[in-house]
PDB file of C-alpha atoms in Angstrom:
ATOM      1  CA  MET A   7       7.844  -1.354 -30.341  1.00 52.00           C
ATOM      2  CA  SER A   8       4.917  -3.228 -29.090  1.00 62.00           C
ATOM      3  CA  THR A   9       2.736  -1.893 -26.294  1.00 67.00           C
ATOM      4  CA  ALA A  10       3.490  -4.957 -24.083  1.00 74.00           C
ATOM      5  CA  ARG A  11       7.172  -4.462 -24.468  1.00 78.00           C
ATOM      6  CA  ALA A  12       6.877  -0.715 -23.968  1.00 79.00           C
ATOM      7  CA  GLU A  13       5.002  -1.273 -20.576  1.00 80.00           C
ATOM      8  CA  ARG A  14       7.497  -3.845 -19.527  1.00 84.00           C
ATOM      9  CA  LEU A  15      10.412  -1.311 -20.105  1.00 85.00           C
ATOM     10  CA  VAL A  16       8.512   1.341 -18.037  1.00 83.00           C
ATOM     11  CA  ASN A  17       7.854  -1.112 -15.273  1.00 84.00           C
ATOM     12  CA  LEU A  18      11.595  -2.117 -15.362  1.00 86.00           C
ATOM     13  CA  VAL A  19      12.753   1.580 -15.082  1.00 85.00           C
ATOM     14  CA  LEU A  20      10.232   2.146 -12.189  1.00 82.00           C
ATOM     15  CA  ALA A  21      11.456  -0.852 -10.276  1.00 83.00           C
ATOM     16  CA  LEU A  22      15.127   0.083 -10.838  1.00 83.00           C
ATOM     17  CA  LEU A  23      14.700   3.617  -9.900  1.00 80.00           C
ATOM     18  CA  ALA A  24      12.416   2.956  -7.017  1.00 77.00           C
ATOM     19  CA  THR A  25      15.214   1.253  -4.845  1.00 75.00           C
ATOM     20  CA  ARG A  26      18.789   1.762  -3.832  1.00 77.00           C
ATOM     21  CA  GLN A  27      19.435  -1.934  -3.643  1.00 82.00           C
ATOM     22  CA  TYR A  28      20.843  -4.003  -6.525  1.00 86.00           C
ATOM     23  CA  LEU A  29      18.183  -6.305  -7.847  1.00 87.00           C
ATOM     24  CA  THR A  30      19.333  -9.651  -9.328  1.00 89.00           C
ATOM     25  CA  ALA A  31      17.774 -10.898 -12.596  1.00 89.00           C
ATOM     26  CA  ASP A  32      15.760 -13.557 -10.807  1.00 88.00           C
ATOM     27  CA  ARG A  33      14.239 -10.977  -8.499  1.00 88.00           C
ATOM     28  CA  ILE A  34      13.424  -8.678 -11.251  1.00 88.00           C
ATOM     29  CA  ARG A  35      11.605 -11.604 -12.926  1.00 88.00           C
ATOM     30  CA  GLY A  36       9.462 -11.939 -10.028  1.00 85.00           C
ATOM     31  CA  ILE A  37       8.653  -8.209  -9.487  1.00 83.00           C
ATOM     32  CA  VAL A  38       8.381  -6.609 -12.858  1.00 85.00           C
ATOM     33  CA  PRO A  39       5.144  -7.313 -14.721  1.00 83.00           C
ATOM     34  CA  GLY A  40       5.619  -8.804 -18.072  1.00 83.00           C
ATOM     35  CA  TYR A  41       8.574 -11.058 -17.322  1.00 86.00           C
ATOM     36  CA  ALA A  42       6.329 -13.845 -15.889  1.00 81.00           C
ATOM     37  CA  ASP A  43       5.080 -14.301 -19.407  1.00 81.00           C
ATOM     38  CA  ALA A  44       8.457 -16.018 -20.480  1.00 82.00           C
ATOM     39  CA  ALA A  45       7.833 -19.653 -21.062  1.00 84.00           C
ATOM     40  CA  THR A  46      11.368 -20.666 -19.910  1.00 89.00           C
ATOM     41  CA  GLU A  47      14.195 -19.346 -17.943  1.00 88.00           C
ATOM     42  CA  ASP A  48      16.277 -19.083 -21.287  1.00 89.00           C
ATOM     43  CA  ALA A  49      13.479 -17.071 -22.654  1.00 89.00           C
ATOM     44  CA  PHE A  50      13.414 -14.860 -19.876  1.00 90.00           C
ATOM     45  CA  PHE A  51      17.125 -14.153 -20.094  1.00 90.00           C
ATOM     46  CA  ARG A  52      16.956 -13.436 -23.807  1.00 90.00           C
ATOM     47  CA  MET A  53      14.054 -10.861 -23.114  1.00 90.00           C
ATOM     48  CA  PHE A  54      15.915  -9.248 -20.286  1.00 90.00           C
ATOM     49  CA  GLU A  55      19.121  -8.860 -22.395  1.00 90.00           C
ATOM     50  CA  ARG A  56      17.134  -7.137 -25.096  1.00 88.00           C
ATOM     51  CA  ASP A  57      15.573  -4.824 -22.616  1.00 88.00           C
ATOM     52  CA  LYS A  58      18.830  -3.803 -21.075  1.00 87.00           C
ATOM     53  CA  THR A  59      20.261  -3.151 -24.363  1.00 84.00           C
ATOM     54  CA  GLU A  60      17.237  -1.121 -25.278  1.00 83.00           C
ATOM     55  CA  LEU A  61      17.527   0.936 -22.094  1.00 81.00           C
ATOM     56  CA  ARG A  62      21.177   1.698 -22.668  1.00 78.00           C
ATOM     57  CA  GLU A  63      20.490   2.784 -26.221  1.00 73.00           C
ATOM     58  CA  LEU A  64      17.890   5.184 -24.966  1.00 72.00           C
ATOM     59  CA  GLY A  65      20.633   6.785 -22.711  1.00 71.00           C
ATOM     60  CA  ILE A  66      19.215   5.302 -19.319  1.00 77.00           C
ATOM     61  CA  PRO A  67      22.310   4.349 -17.171  1.00 75.00           C
ATOM     62  CA  LEU A  68      22.252   0.941 -15.733  1.00 82.00           C
ATOM     63  CA  GLU A  69      24.429   0.203 -12.790  1.00 84.00           C
ATOM     64  CA  THR A  70      25.626  -3.386 -11.842  1.00 85.00           C
ATOM     65  CA  GLY A  71      27.030  -4.281  -8.512  1.00 87.00           C
ATOM     66  CA  ARG A  72      26.365  -6.398  -5.306  1.00 86.00           C
ATOM     67  CA  ASN A  73      24.537  -5.045  -2.148  1.00 81.00           C
ATOM     68  CA  SER A  74      27.301  -6.686   0.061  1.00 81.00           C
ATOM     69  CA  GLY A  75      30.464  -8.729  -0.083  1.00 75.00           C
ATOM     70  CA  PHE A  76      28.435 -11.981   0.626  1.00 80.00           C
ATOM     71  CA  ASP A  77      26.195 -11.656  -2.426  1.00 77.00           C
ATOM     72  CA  PRO A  78      27.381 -14.228  -4.946  1.00 83.00           C
ATOM     73  CA  ILE A  79      25.245 -12.675  -7.924  1.00 86.00           C
ATOM     74  CA  GLU A  80      25.422  -9.072  -9.340  1.00 87.00           C
ATOM     75  CA  GLY A  81      22.290  -7.091  -9.599  1.00 88.00           C
ATOM     76  CA  TYR A  82      21.013  -3.934 -11.343  1.00 88.00           C
ATOM     77  CA  ARG A  83      19.788  -0.550 -10.522  1.00 86.00           C
ATOM     78  CA  ILE A  84      19.537   2.961 -12.024  1.00 82.00           C
ATOM     79  CA  ALA A  85      21.231   5.809 -10.005  1.00 73.00           C
ATOM     80  CA  ARG A  86      19.122   8.712  -9.806  1.00 67.00           C
ATOM     81  CA  ARG A  87      21.924  11.148  -9.995  1.00 62.00           C
ATOM     82  CA  ASP A  88      22.791   9.881 -13.477  1.00 59.00           C
ATOM     83  CA  TYR A  89      19.080   9.535 -14.611  1.00 58.00           C
ATOM     84  CA  GLU A  90      17.710  12.851 -13.664  1.00 54.00           C
ATOM     85  CA  LEU A  91      18.434  16.047 -15.822  1.00 50.00           C
ATOM     86  CA  GLY A  92      20.392  19.004 -14.447  1.00 51.00           C
ATOM     87  CA  GLU A  93      19.598  22.585 -14.784  1.00 53.00           C
ATOM     88  CA  ILE A  94      18.268  23.544 -18.286  1.00 55.00           C
ATOM     89  CA  ASP A  95      18.047  27.088 -19.487  1.00 57.00           C
ATOM     90  CA  LEU A  96      15.265  27.653 -22.115  1.00 55.00           C
ATOM     91  CA  ALA A  97      14.686  30.502 -24.397  1.00 58.00           C
ATOM     92  CA  PRO A  98      11.063  32.066 -24.188  1.00 54.00           C
ATOM     93  CA  ASP A  99       9.960  30.203 -27.434  1.00 53.00           C
ATOM     94  CA  GLU A 100      11.504  26.820 -26.269  1.00 55.00           C
ATOM     95  CA  ALA A 101       9.892  27.083 -22.937  1.00 54.00           C
ATOM     96  CA  ALA A 102       6.597  27.713 -24.649  1.00 52.00           C
ATOM     97  CA  ALA A 103       7.031  24.614 -26.699  1.00 54.00           C
ATOM     98  CA  VAL A 104       7.867  22.389 -23.568  1.00 53.00           C
ATOM     99  CA  ALA A 105       4.842  23.947 -21.836  1.00 50.00           C
ATOM    100  CA  LEU A 106       2.687  22.621 -24.607  1.00 49.00           C
ATOM    101  CA  ALA A 107       4.329  19.211 -24.562  1.00 50.00           C
ATOM    102  CA  VAL A 108       3.741  18.592 -20.818  1.00 47.00           C
ATOM    103  CA  ARG A 109       0.071  19.102 -21.371  1.00 44.00           C
ATOM    104  CA  LEU A 110       0.005  15.360 -22.229  1.00 43.00           C
ATOM    105  CA  TRP A 111      -2.576  13.627 -20.145  1.00 42.00           C
ATOM    106  CA  ASP A 112      -1.810  11.119 -17.444  1.00 45.00           C
ATOM    107  CA  SER A 113      -3.922   8.042 -17.678  1.00 47.00           C
ATOM    108  CA  PRO A 114      -5.340   6.730 -14.564  1.00 48.00           C
ATOM    109  CA  GLU A 115      -4.590   3.118 -15.763  1.00 47.00           C
ATOM    110  CA  LEU A 116      -0.859   4.069 -16.020  1.00 47.00           C
ATOM    111  CA  THR A 117      -0.889   5.969 -12.536  1.00 50.00           C
ATOM    112  CA  GLY A 118      -2.513   2.791 -10.821  1.00 52.00           C
ATOM    113  CA  GLN A 119       0.130   0.517 -12.462  1.00 52.00           C
ATOM    114  CA  ALA A 120       2.940   2.849 -11.435  1.00 54.00           C
ATOM    115  CA  GLN A 121       1.501   2.944  -7.817  1.00 56.00           C
ATOM    116  CA  ALA A 122       0.961  -0.766  -7.865  1.00 57.00           C
ATOM    117  CA  ALA A 123       4.418  -1.487  -8.964  1.00 56.00           C
ATOM    118  CA  LEU A 124       5.756   0.384  -5.935  1.00 55.00           C
ATOM    119  CA  VAL A 125       3.537  -1.475  -3.598  1.00 54.00           C
ATOM    120  CA  LYS A 126       4.639  -4.824  -5.015  1.00 52.00           C
ATOM    121  CA  LEU A 127       8.347  -3.780  -4.475  1.00 53.00           C
ATOM    122  CA  ARG A 128       7.630  -3.259  -0.810  1.00 54.00           C
ATOM    123  CA  ALA A 129       5.543  -6.368  -0.352  1.00 51.00           C
ATOM    124  CA  ALA A 130       8.605  -8.321  -1.862  1.00 49.00           C
ATOM    125  CA  GLY A 131      10.894  -6.881   0.595  1.00 51.00           C
ATOM    126  CA  VAL A 132      12.634  -4.462  -1.696  1.00 51.00           C
ATOM    127  CA  GLU A 133      13.793  -1.189  -0.007  1.00 53.00           C
ATOM    128  CA  VAL A 134      11.861   1.340  -1.913  1.00 53.00           C
ATOM    129  CA  ASP A 135      13.464   5.049  -2.270  1.00 53.00           C
ATOM    130  CA  GLN A 136      10.792   7.323  -0.620  1.00 50.00           C
ATOM    131  CA  ASN A 137      11.514   9.886  -3.305  1.00 49.00           C
ATOM    132  CA  ALA A 138      10.985   7.434  -6.196  1.00 46.00           C
ATOM    133  CA  GLN A 139       7.412   8.397  -6.567  1.00 44.00           C
ATOM    134  CA  GLN A 140       8.410  11.886  -7.600  1.00 44.00           C
ATOM    135  CA  VAL A 141      10.188  10.560 -10.934  1.00 43.00           C
ATOM    136  CA  VAL A 142       6.983  11.303 -12.818  1.00 42.00           C
ATOM    137  CA  GLU A 143       4.662  14.093 -11.957  1.00 43.00           C
ATOM    138  CA  PRO A 144       1.308  14.220 -13.966  1.00 42.00           C
ATOM    139  CA  ARG A 145       0.242  17.450 -15.322  1.00 43.00           C
ATOM    140  CA  VAL A 146      -3.218  16.902 -16.917  1.00 45.00           C
ATOM    141  CA  ARG A 147      -5.143  13.720 -15.895  1.00 54.00           C
ATOM    142  CA  THR A 148      -7.982  11.852 -17.386  1.00 61.00           C
ATOM    143  CA  GLU A 149     -10.820  10.118 -15.816  1.00 75.00           C
ATOM    144  CA  PRO A 150     -11.633   6.279 -15.690  1.00 84.00           C
ATOM    145  CA  ALA A 151     -14.351   6.882 -18.320  1.00 88.00           C
ATOM    146  CA  PHE A 152     -12.039   8.659 -20.837  1.00 87.00           C
ATOM    147  CA  SER A 153     -10.698   5.560 -22.562  1.00 86.00           C
ATOM    148  CA  PRO A 154     -14.082   3.762 -23.051  1.00 91.00           C
ATOM    149  CA  LEU A 155     -15.827   6.878 -24.165  1.00 92.00           C
ATOM    150  CA  LEU A 156     -13.033   7.954 -26.531  1.00 88.00           C
ATOM    151  CA  ALA A 157     -13.248   4.362 -28.170  1.00 89.00           C
ATOM    152  CA  ALA A 158     -17.074   4.846 -28.513  1.00 92.00           C
ATOM    153  CA  VAL A 159     -16.528   8.184 -30.186  1.00 91.00           C
ATOM    154  CA  GLN A 160     -13.935   6.588 -32.598  1.00 89.00           C
ATOM    155  CA  ALA A 161     -16.175   3.557 -33.315  1.00 91.00           C
ATOM    156  CA  GLY A 162     -19.370   5.623 -33.643  1.00 93.00           C
ATOM    157  CA  GLN A 163     -21.388   3.709 -31.008  1.00 94.00           C
ATOM    158  CA  PRO A 164     -23.874   5.036 -28.276  1.00 95.00           C
ATOM    159  CA  VAL A 165     -23.154   4.480 -24.572  1.00 95.00           C
ATOM    160  CA  ARG A 166     -24.822   4.121 -21.302  1.00 95.00           C
ATOM    161  CA  PHE A 167     -23.543   5.138 -17.873  1.00 95.00           C
ATOM    162  CA  GLU A 168     -24.589   6.178 -14.509  1.00 93.00           C
ATOM    163  CA  TYR A 169     -24.164   9.964 -13.877  1.00 92.00           C
ATOM    164  CA  ARG A 170     -24.436  12.263 -10.841  1.00 86.00           C
ATOM    165  CA  ARG A 171     -25.530  15.772 -11.196  1.00 80.00           C
ATOM    166  CA  SER A 172     -23.559  18.467  -9.169  1.00 71.00           C
ATOM    167  CA  ASP A 173     -26.685  19.323  -7.157  1.00 68.00           C
ATOM    168  CA  SER A 174     -27.909  15.831  -6.341  1.00 71.00           C
ATOM    169  CA  PRO A 175     -26.146  12.566  -4.947  1.00 72.00           C
ATOM    170  CA  GLU A 176     -28.620  10.559  -6.998  1.00 80.00           C
ATOM    171  CA  ARG A 177     -27.130   8.570  -9.900  1.00 86.00           C
ATOM    172  CA  LEU A 178     -29.189   8.304 -13.179  1.00 90.00           C
ATOM    173  CA  VAL A 179     -28.621   6.083 -16.183  1.00 94.00           C
ATOM    174  CA  ARG A 180     -27.834   8.154 -19.254  1.00 94.00           C
ATOM    175  CA  THR A 181     -28.027   6.939 -22.976  1.00 95.00           C
ATOM    176  CA  VAL A 182     -25.912   9.078 -25.007  1.00 95.00           C
ATOM    177  CA  GLU A 183     -24.654   9.343 -28.634  1.00 96.00           C
ATOM    178  CA  PRO A 184     -21.065  10.596 -28.079  1.00 95.00           C
ATOM    179  CA  TRP A 185     -19.592  13.258 -30.464  1.00 94.00           C
ATOM    180  CA  GLY A 186     -16.344  13.940 -28.736  1.00 90.00           C
ATOM    181  CA  VAL A 187     -14.336  14.185 -25.552  1.00 88.00           C
ATOM    182  CA  ILE A 188     -12.724  17.392 -24.803  1.00 84.00           C
ATOM    183  CA  SER A 189     -10.930  19.247 -21.941  1.00 80.00           C
ATOM    184  CA  TRP A 190     -12.259  22.567 -20.483  1.00 78.00           C
ATOM    185  CA  LYS A 191     -10.614  24.320 -17.654  1.00 72.00           C
ATOM    186  CA  ALA A 192      -8.670  21.167 -16.508  1.00 65.00           C
ATOM    187  CA  ARG A 193     -11.770  19.026 -16.729  1.00 77.00           C
ATOM    188  CA  TRP A 194     -12.965  16.467 -19.274  1.00 85.00           C
ATOM    189  CA  TYR A 195     -16.358  16.302 -20.795  1.00 90.00           C
ATOM    190  CA  VAL A 196     -18.271  14.130 -23.262  1.00 93.00           C
ATOM    191  CA  VAL A 197     -20.479  15.941 -25.712  1.00 93.00           C
ATOM    192  CA  GLY A 198     -23.258  14.148 -27.557  1.00 94.00           C
ATOM    193  CA  HIS A 199     -26.913  13.567 -28.157  1.00 94.00           C
ATOM    194  CA  ASP A 200     -28.777  12.528 -24.865  1.00 94.00           C
ATOM    195  CA  ARG A 201     -31.337  10.191 -26.095  1.00 93.00           C
ATOM    196  CA  ASP A 202     -33.583  10.240 -23.062  1.00 90.00           C
ATOM    197  CA  ARG A 203     -33.852  14.156 -23.305  1.00 90.00           C
ATOM    198  CA  ARG A 204     -33.700  14.438 -26.981  1.00 92.00           C
ATOM    199  CA  ALA A 205     -31.178  17.297 -26.876  1.00 92.00           C
ATOM    200  CA  THR A 206     -27.494  18.119 -26.970  1.00 93.00           C
ATOM    201  CA  ARG A 207     -25.843  17.714 -23.621  1.00 92.00           C
ATOM    202  CA  CYS A 208     -22.353  17.449 -22.074  1.00 92.00           C
ATOM    203  CA  PHE A 209     -21.273  15.466 -19.073  1.00 93.00           C
ATOM    204  CA  ARG A 210     -18.306  15.897 -16.815  1.00 90.00           C
ATOM    205  CA  LEU A 211     -16.371  12.758 -16.861  1.00 90.00           C
ATOM    206  CA  SER A 212     -15.542  12.832 -12.956  1.00 85.00           C
ATOM    207  CA  ARG A 213     -19.192  12.418 -12.263  1.00 88.00           C
ATOM    208  CA  ILE A 214     -19.620   9.247 -14.321  1.00 91.00           C
ATOM    209  CA  SER A 215     -19.909   6.333 -12.029  1.00 86.00           C
ATOM    210  CA  GLY A 216     -19.085   2.783 -12.849  1.00 88.00           C
ATOM    211  CA  ASP A 217     -18.483   1.227 -16.204  1.00 90.00           C
ATOM    212  CA  VAL A 218     -19.131   3.062 -19.542  1.00 93.00           C
ATOM    213  CA  ARG A 219     -20.999   0.522 -21.768  1.00 94.00           C
ATOM    214  CA  ALA A 220     -21.026   0.847 -25.503  1.00 94.00           C
ATOM    215  CA  PHE A 221     -23.805  -0.901 -27.491  1.00 94.00           C
ATOM    216  CA  GLY A 222     -25.132  -0.881 -30.874  1.00 93.00           C
ATOM    217  CA  LYS A 223     -23.552  -1.177 -34.289  1.00 92.00           C
ATOM    218  CA  PRO A 224     -20.247   0.758 -34.980  1.00 92.00           C
ATOM    219  CA  GLY A 225     -20.845   3.733 -37.129  1.00 92.00           C
ATOM    220  CA  GLU A 226     -24.447   4.438 -36.402  1.00 93.00           C
ATOM    221  CA  VAL A 227     -23.427   7.597 -34.238  1.00 93.00           C
ATOM    222  CA  ARG A 228     -22.194  10.574 -36.452  1.00 90.00           C
ATOM    223  CA  ARG A 229     -21.077  13.946 -35.202  1.00 88.00           C
ATOM    224  CA  PRO A 230     -23.066  16.816 -36.856  1.00 89.00           C
ATOM    225  CA  GLU A 231     -20.802  19.112 -38.972  1.00 84.00           C
ATOM    226  CA  ASN A 232     -21.980  22.382 -37.526  1.00 83.00           C
ATOM    227  CA  VAL A 233     -21.347  21.509 -33.946  1.00 83.00           C
ATOM    228  CA  ASN A 234     -18.347  23.264 -31.961  1.00 86.00           C
ATOM    229  CA  LEU A 235     -17.824  21.045 -28.990  1.00 86.00           C
ATOM    230  CA  LEU A 236     -15.493  23.446 -27.229  1.00 84.00           C
ATOM    231  CA  GLU A 237     -18.018  26.328 -27.712  1.00 85.00           C
ATOM    232  CA  TYR A 238     -20.771  24.111 -26.506  1.00 89.00           C
ATOM    233  CA  VAL A 239     -19.027  23.095 -23.289  1.00 87.00           C
ATOM    234  CA  ALA A 240     -17.875  26.629 -22.570  1.00 83.00           C
ATOM    235  CA  GLY A 241     -21.474  27.835 -22.852  1.00 84.00           C
ATOM    236  CA  ALA A 242     -23.113  24.987 -20.973  1.00 82.00           C
ATOM    237  CA  VAL A 243     -20.862  24.651 -18.037  1.00 75.00           C
ATOM    238  CA  GLU A 244     -21.771  26.697 -14.935  1.00 66.00           C
ATOM    239  CA  PRO A 245     -19.031  28.461 -13.127  1.00 59.00           C
ATOM    240  CA  GLU A 246     -17.726  26.935  -9.986  1.00 54.00           C
ATOM    241  CA  PRO A 247     -19.305  28.433  -6.853  1.00 51.00           C
ATOM    242  CA  SER A 248     -16.001  28.576  -4.987  1.00 51.00           C
ATOM    243  CA  PRO A 249     -12.576  28.383  -6.501  1.00 58.00           C
ATOM    244  CA  THR A 250     -11.013  26.099  -3.858  1.00 69.00           C
ATOM    245  CA  THR A 251     -12.050  23.569  -1.256  1.00 80.00           C
ATOM    246  CA  PRO A 252     -10.138  23.550   2.084  1.00 88.00           C
ATOM    247  CA  ALA A 253      -8.844  20.256   3.416  1.00 91.00           C
ATOM    248  CA  LEU A 254      -7.086  19.012   6.420  1.00 94.00           C
ATOM    249  CA  LEU A 255      -4.249  16.445   5.904  1.00 94.00           C
ATOM    250  CA  TRP A 256      -2.052  14.468   8.384  1.00 95.00           C
ATOM    251  CA  VAL A 257       1.471  14.329   7.018  1.00 94.00           C
ATOM    252  CA  ALA A 258       4.199  12.150   8.532  1.00 93.00           C
ATOM    253  CA  ASP A 259       7.217  13.911   9.636  1.00 92.00           C
ATOM    254  CA  GLN A 260       9.885  14.246   6.956  1.00 88.00           C
ATOM    255  CA  ARG A 261       7.660  12.798   4.278  1.00 88.00           C
ATOM    256  CA  ALA A 262       5.700  13.970   1.337  1.00 86.00           C
ATOM    257  CA  ALA A 263       7.618  17.203   0.493  1.00 83.00           C
ATOM    258  CA  GLY A 264       5.353  17.914  -2.376  1.00 79.00           C
ATOM    259  CA  VAL A 265       2.323  18.099  -0.031  1.00 85.00           C
ATOM    260  CA  ARG A 266       4.222  20.238   2.507  1.00 88.00           C
ATOM    261  CA  ARG A 267       5.145  22.860  -0.213  1.00 84.00           C
ATOM    262  CA  ARG A 268       1.428  23.560  -0.757  1.00 84.00           C
ATOM    263  CA  ALA A 269      -0.014  23.178   2.760  1.00 89.00           C
ATOM    264  CA  LYS A 270       0.536  25.042   5.945  1.00 90.00           C
ATOM    265  CA  PRO A 271       1.005  23.220   9.378  1.00 92.00           C
ATOM    266  CA  VAL A 272      -1.844  23.984  12.116  1.00 93.00           C
ATOM    267  CA  ASP A 273      -1.338  21.337  14.586  1.00 94.00           C
ATOM    268  CA  ARG A 274       0.609  18.234  15.561  1.00 94.00           C
ATOM    269  CA  LEU A 275      -0.893  14.596  15.542  1.00 94.00           C
ATOM    270  CA  SER A 276       0.331  11.103  16.201  1.00 93.00           C
ATOM    271  CA  VAL A 277      -1.149   8.364  13.903  1.00 91.00           C
ATOM    272  CA  ASP A 278      -0.426   4.791  14.861  1.00 90.00           C
ATOM    273  CA  GLY A 279       2.458   5.897  16.829  1.00 91.00           C
ATOM    274  CA  VAL A 280       3.919   8.054  13.888  1.00 92.00           C
ATOM    275  CA  GLU A 281       4.409  11.689  14.460  1.00 94.00           C
ATOM    276  CA  GLY A 282       3.302  14.277  11.994  1.00 95.00           C
ATOM    277  CA  ASP A 283       1.661  17.517  11.224  1.00 95.00           C
ATOM    278  CA  VAL A 284      -1.829  18.437  10.755  1.00 95.00           C
ATOM    279  CA  MET A 285      -1.794  20.519   7.572  1.00 94.00           C
ATOM    280  CA  GLU A 286      -4.269  22.948   5.953  1.00 93.00           C
ATOM    281  CA  ILE A 287      -4.437  22.977   2.025  1.00 90.00           C
ATOM    282  CA  GLU A 288      -6.708  24.666  -0.508  1.00 86.00           C
ATOM    283  CA  LEU A 289      -7.535  22.345  -3.294  1.00 82.00           C
ATOM    284  CA  TYR A 290      -8.795  23.642  -6.689  1.00 70.00           C
ATOM    285  CA  TYR A 291      -9.945  20.296  -7.946  1.00 66.00           C
ATOM    286  CA  PRO A 292     -10.617  17.923  -4.906  1.00 66.00           C
ATOM    287  CA  GLU A 293     -11.722  15.051  -7.109  1.00 67.00           C
ATOM    288  CA  SER A 294      -8.442  15.181  -9.065  1.00 69.00           C
ATOM    289  CA  ALA A 295      -6.509  15.635  -5.794  1.00 79.00           C
ATOM    290  CA  ALA A 296      -7.688  12.143  -4.552  1.00 83.00           C
ATOM    291  CA  ASP A 297      -5.126  10.576  -7.003  1.00 80.00           C
ATOM    292  CA  TRP A 298      -2.455  12.945  -5.929  1.00 81.00           C
ATOM    293  CA  ILE A 299      -2.934  12.395  -2.229  1.00 88.00           C
ATOM    294  CA  ALA A 300      -3.339   8.523  -2.713  1.00 85.00           C
ATOM    295  CA  GLY A 301       0.078   8.576  -4.409  1.00 82.00           C
ATOM    296  CA  HIS A 302       1.627   9.756  -1.046  1.00 85.00           C
ATOM    297  CA  ALA A 303       0.008   6.751   0.997  1.00 83.00           C
ATOM    298  CA  PRO A 304       0.838   5.895   3.784  1.00 88.00           C
ATOM    299  CA  ASP A 305       2.553   9.205   4.743  1.00 90.00           C
ATOM    300  CA  VAL A 306      -0.503  11.325   4.030  1.00 92.00           C
ATOM    301  CA  LEU A 307      -3.932  10.850   5.660  1.00 93.00           C
ATOM    302  CA  VAL A 308      -7.034  13.097   4.719  1.00 93.00           C
ATOM    303  CA  LEU A 309      -8.830  14.052   7.957  1.00 94.00           C
ATOM    304  CA  GLU A 310     -11.431  16.437   6.306  1.00 91.00           C
ATOM    305  CA  PRO A 311     -13.585  16.612   4.341  1.00 88.00           C
ATOM    306  CA  ASP A 312     -15.031  13.016   4.530  1.00 88.00           C
ATOM    307  CA  VAL A 313     -15.879  12.873   0.799  1.00 86.00           C
ATOM    308  CA  LEU A 314     -12.051  13.418  -0.060  1.00 88.00           C
ATOM    309  CA  ALA A 315     -11.051  10.693   2.517  1.00 89.00           C
ATOM    310  CA  LYS A 316     -13.373   8.238   0.911  1.00 87.00           C
ATOM    311  CA  ALA A 317     -12.347   9.082  -2.583  1.00 85.00           C
ATOM    312  CA  VAL A 318      -8.669   8.550  -1.506  1.00 87.00           C
ATOM    313  CA  ARG A 319      -9.584   5.207   0.220  1.00 87.00           C
ATOM    314  CA  GLY A 320     -11.290   4.184  -2.976  1.00 83.00           C
ATOM    315  CA  ARG A 321      -8.136   4.713  -5.087  1.00 83.00           C
ATOM    316  CA  LEU A 322      -6.004   2.754  -2.686  1.00 83.00           C
ATOM    317  CA  GLU A 323      -8.564  -0.266  -2.491  1.00 82.00           C
ATOM    318  CA  ALA A 324      -8.543  -0.303  -6.297  1.00 76.00           C
ATOM    319  CA  ILE A 325      -4.780  -0.588  -6.303  1.00 74.00           C
ATOM    320  CA  ALA A 326      -4.917  -3.218  -3.723  1.00 71.00           C
ATOM    321  CA  HIS A 327      -7.503  -5.262  -5.911  1.00 66.00           C
ATOM    322  CA  GLY A 328      -5.564  -4.819  -9.009  1.00 58.00           C
ATOM    323  CA  ILE A 329      -2.484  -6.318  -7.174  1.00 48.00           C
ATOM    324  CA  GLY A 330      -4.682  -9.211  -5.891  1.00 47.00           C
ATOM    325  CA  ALA A 331      -5.842  -9.952  -9.451  1.00 47.00           C
ATOM    326  CA  ASP A 332      -2.305 -10.214 -10.643  1.00 47.00           C
ATOM    327  CA  ARG A 333      -1.346 -12.621  -8.003  1.00 46.00           C
TER     328      ARG A 333
END
């Protein structure tokens, strides 16, 4: 299956799961990314029929029906009660295998596309199920710099990027010959030869700002055979001064159940006429939490700290810009 088709099928499943309404084929064509590429109406319907057949063969139950007796055309949806798995009992060795499997990373590109798809559905007037965003829960996520750095490692090319140290707000340009990208204690690092310092260095991906720019000829960077990247990061990374960071969130009433389970209410507050709780939460990885919190917008608002609030706004603005670029 091509990447374009796989992405289109994922977008179709998200759209049909995210609403209780039946969506007609014409509406699906205007909402789901990928169908607009069809040159003619006949080409779209052939593509749509193939996709429906593919989903049914994968065991995904498609329902057909009308939203009311006045609707002349049938639509489609996926009933969550038929899609979701029931209780599963696993033996200890089976549970261990599943635990390893769920350590697949969650790409920020895919996260942004999923959130953008839900925003597009709301903008098109589709009634979005508030629980739809719980269909996929990421376990281990990557940073925006992950993909270009991994590509540079595979191509054997040096890179340049702006980097912020933990003890300084200043961003400096670094020129690095990347040897590998690895995960250590739920954080991603690139290890390589720092040309400016003429020494081996590792850089945390969450502190890289802007674009990662590869240059030079492919194959000019080669990883030394005697370097263990994981051991280097384990010895070079300083322990965190504090295991958690406190934050104050406003959570709308009867919304964001996942946030409520991890936080405790400390006050009441009305935001733009909507009642909600002020909740205190301890975050182990605030930078990663920005994506998680942004996924609950507009039902969750960061009150403190300001750096987390700005990070969440940045995620939402990136999604909005992505939607604008598609139109």
